[in-house]
PDB file of C-alpha atoms in Angstrom:
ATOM      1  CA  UNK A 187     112.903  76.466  96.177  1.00  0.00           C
ATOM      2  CA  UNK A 188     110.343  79.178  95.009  1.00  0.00           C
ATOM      3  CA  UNK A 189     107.066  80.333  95.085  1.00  0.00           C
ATOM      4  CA  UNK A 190     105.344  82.203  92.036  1.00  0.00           C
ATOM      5  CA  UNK A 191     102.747  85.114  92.078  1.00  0.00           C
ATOM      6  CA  UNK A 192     101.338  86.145  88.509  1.00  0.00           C
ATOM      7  CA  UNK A 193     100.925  89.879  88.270  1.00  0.00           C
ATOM      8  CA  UNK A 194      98.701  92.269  85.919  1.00  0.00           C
ATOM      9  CA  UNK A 195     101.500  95.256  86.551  1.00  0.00           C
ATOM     10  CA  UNK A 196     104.891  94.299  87.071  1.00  0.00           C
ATOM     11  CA  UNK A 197     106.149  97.766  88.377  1.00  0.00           C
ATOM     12  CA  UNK A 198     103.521  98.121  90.648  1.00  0.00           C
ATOM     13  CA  UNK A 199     104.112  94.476  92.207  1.00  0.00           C
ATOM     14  CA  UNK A 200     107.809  95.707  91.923  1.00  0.00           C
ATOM     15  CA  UNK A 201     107.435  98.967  94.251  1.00  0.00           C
ATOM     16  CA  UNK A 202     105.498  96.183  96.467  1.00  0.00           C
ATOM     17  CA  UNK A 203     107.816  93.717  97.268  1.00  0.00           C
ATOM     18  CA  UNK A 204     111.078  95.643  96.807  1.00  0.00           C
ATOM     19  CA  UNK A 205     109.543  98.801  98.543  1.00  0.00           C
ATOM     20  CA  UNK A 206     107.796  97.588 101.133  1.00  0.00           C
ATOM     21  CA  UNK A 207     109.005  94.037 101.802  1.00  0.00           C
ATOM     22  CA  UNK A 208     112.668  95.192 101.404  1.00  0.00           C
ATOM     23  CA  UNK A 209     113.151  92.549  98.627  1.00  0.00           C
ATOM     24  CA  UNK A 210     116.657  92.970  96.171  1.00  0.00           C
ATOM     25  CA  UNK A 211     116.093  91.380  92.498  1.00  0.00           C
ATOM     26  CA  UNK A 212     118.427  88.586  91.379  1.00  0.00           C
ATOM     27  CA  UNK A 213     119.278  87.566  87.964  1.00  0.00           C
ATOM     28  CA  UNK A 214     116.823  86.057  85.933  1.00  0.00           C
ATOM     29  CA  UNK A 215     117.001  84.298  82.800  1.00  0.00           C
ATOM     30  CA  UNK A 216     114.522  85.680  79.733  1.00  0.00           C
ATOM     31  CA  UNK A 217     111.702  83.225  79.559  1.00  0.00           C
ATOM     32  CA  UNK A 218     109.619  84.864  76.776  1.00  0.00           C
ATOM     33  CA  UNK A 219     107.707  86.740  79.069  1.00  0.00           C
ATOM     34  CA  UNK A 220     108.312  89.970  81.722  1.00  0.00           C
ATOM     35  CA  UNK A 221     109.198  89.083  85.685  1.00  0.00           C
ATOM     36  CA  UNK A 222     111.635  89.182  88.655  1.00  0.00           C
ATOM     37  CA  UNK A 223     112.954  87.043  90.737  1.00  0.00           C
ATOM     38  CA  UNK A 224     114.061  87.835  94.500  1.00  0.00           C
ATOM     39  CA  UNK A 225     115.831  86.208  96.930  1.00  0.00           C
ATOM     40  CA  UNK A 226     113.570  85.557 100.357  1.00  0.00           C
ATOM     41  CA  UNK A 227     115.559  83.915 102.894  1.00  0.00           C
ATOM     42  CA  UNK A 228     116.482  80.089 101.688  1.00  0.00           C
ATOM     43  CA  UNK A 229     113.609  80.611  99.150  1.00  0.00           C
ATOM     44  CA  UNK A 230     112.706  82.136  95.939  1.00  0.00           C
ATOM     45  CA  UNK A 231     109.858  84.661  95.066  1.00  0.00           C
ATOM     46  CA  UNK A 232     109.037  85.008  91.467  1.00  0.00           C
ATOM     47  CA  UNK A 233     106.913  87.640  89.652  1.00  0.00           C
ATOM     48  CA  UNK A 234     105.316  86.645  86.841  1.00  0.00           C
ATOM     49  CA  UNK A 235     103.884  89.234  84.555  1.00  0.00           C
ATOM     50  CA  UNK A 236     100.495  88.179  82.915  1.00  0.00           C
ATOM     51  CA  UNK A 237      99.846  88.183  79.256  1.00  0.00           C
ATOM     52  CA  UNK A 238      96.701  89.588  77.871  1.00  0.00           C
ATOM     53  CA  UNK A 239      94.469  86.323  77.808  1.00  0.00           C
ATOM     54  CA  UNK A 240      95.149  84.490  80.457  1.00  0.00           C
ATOM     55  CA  UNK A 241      93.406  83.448  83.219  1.00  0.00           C
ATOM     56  CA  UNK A 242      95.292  82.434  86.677  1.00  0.00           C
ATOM     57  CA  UNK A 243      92.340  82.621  88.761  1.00  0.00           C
ATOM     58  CA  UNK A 244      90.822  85.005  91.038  1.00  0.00           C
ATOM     59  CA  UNK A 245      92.128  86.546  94.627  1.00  0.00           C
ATOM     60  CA  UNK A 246      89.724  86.069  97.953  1.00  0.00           C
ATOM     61  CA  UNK A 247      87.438  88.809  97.833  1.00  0.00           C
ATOM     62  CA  UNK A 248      88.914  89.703 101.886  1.00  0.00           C
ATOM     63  CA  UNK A 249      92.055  89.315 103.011  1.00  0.00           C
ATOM     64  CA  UNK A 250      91.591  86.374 105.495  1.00  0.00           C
ATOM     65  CA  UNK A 251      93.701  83.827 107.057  1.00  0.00           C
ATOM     66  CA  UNK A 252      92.155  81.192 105.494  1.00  0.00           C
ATOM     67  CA  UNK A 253      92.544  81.979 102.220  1.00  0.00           C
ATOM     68  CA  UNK A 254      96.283  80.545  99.792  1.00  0.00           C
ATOM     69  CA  UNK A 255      99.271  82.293 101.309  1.00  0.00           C
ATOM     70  CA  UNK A 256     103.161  82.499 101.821  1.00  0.00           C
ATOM     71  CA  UNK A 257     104.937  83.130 104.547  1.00  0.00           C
ATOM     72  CA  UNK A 258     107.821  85.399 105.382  1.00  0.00           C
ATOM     73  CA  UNK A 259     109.679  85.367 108.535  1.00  0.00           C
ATOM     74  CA  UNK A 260     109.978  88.789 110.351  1.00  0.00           C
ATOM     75  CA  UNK A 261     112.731  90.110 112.546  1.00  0.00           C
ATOM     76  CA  UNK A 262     110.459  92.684 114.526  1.00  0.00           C
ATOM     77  CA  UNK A 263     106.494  92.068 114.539  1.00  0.00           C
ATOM     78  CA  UNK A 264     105.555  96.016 115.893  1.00  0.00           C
ATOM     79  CA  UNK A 265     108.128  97.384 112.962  1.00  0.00           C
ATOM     80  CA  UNK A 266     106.573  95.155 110.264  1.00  0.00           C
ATOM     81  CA  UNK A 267     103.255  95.920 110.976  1.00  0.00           C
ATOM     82  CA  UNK A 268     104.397  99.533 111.242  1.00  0.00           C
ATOM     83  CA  UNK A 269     105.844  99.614 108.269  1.00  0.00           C
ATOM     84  CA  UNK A 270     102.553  98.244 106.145  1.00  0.00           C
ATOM     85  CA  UNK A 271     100.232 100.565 108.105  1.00  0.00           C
ATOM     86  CA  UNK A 272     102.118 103.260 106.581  1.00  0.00           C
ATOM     87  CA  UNK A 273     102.156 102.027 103.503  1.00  0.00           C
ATOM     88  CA  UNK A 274      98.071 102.091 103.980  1.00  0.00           C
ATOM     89  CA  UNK A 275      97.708  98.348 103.183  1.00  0.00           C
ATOM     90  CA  UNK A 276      95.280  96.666 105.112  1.00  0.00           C
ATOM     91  CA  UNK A 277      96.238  94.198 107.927  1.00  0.00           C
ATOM     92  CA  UNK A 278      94.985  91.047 109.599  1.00  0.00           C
ATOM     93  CA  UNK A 279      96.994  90.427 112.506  1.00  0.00           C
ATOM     94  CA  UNK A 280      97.360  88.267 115.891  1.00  0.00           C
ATOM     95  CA  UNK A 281      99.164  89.605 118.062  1.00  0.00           C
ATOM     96  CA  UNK A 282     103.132  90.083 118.685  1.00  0.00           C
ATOM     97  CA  UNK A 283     103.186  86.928 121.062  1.00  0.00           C
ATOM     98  CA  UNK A 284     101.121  84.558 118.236  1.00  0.00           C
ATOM     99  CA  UNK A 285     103.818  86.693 115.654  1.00  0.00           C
ATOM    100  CA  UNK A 286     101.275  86.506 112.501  1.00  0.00           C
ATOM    101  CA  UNK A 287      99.556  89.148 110.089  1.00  0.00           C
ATOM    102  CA  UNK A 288      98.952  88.877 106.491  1.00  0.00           C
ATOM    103  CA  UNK A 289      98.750  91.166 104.061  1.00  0.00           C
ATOM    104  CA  UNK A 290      97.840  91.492 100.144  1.00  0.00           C
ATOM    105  CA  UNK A 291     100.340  92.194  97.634  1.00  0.00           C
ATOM    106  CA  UNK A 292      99.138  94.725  94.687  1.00  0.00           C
ATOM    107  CA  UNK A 293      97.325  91.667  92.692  1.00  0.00           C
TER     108      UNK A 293
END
């Protein structure tokens, strides 16, 4: 149904996956606490602002394949990758034929 990311800065995660991922915000209900859901295909991606306090763990210290992910499905793998190189993220990719790169997100 959904996948959650906590996130220190909402509108920075915000510009990330509605700016460069192309994700539109859907209603969400208020749960005490700031966030934004999206639509992603069949799927859900939730934002989940952090409060002061908490702890939700640590990212990989690389980006790396190995390392807790989602997955979006791509229409064009040479746009995409495109698209986040001029954005000046970082990318680990395959190739077009293997169709795989990841990518971070702000947090």
């Amino acid at each position: 149904h959904h996948t959650s990311f906590p996130v220190k800065d909402l509108a920075r995660s915000r510009a990330f996956y509605e700016g460069v991922l192309g994700l539109a915000p859907k209603p969400r209900p208020d749960l005490g606490f700031p966030g934004v859901w999206y639509q992603a295909g069949a799927g859900e991606v939730h934002l989940l602002q952090v409060m002061e306090g908490i702890d939700v763990g640590a990212p990989p210290p690389a980006l790396n394949p190995m390392a807790q992910h989602v997955a979006f499905a791509i229409d064009d793998y040479a746009a995409a990758l495109a698209l986040l190189r001029q954005h000046g993220l970082e990318v680990f990719e395959t190739s077009a034929a293997q169709g795989q790169m990841w990518v971070r997100d702000p947090d």
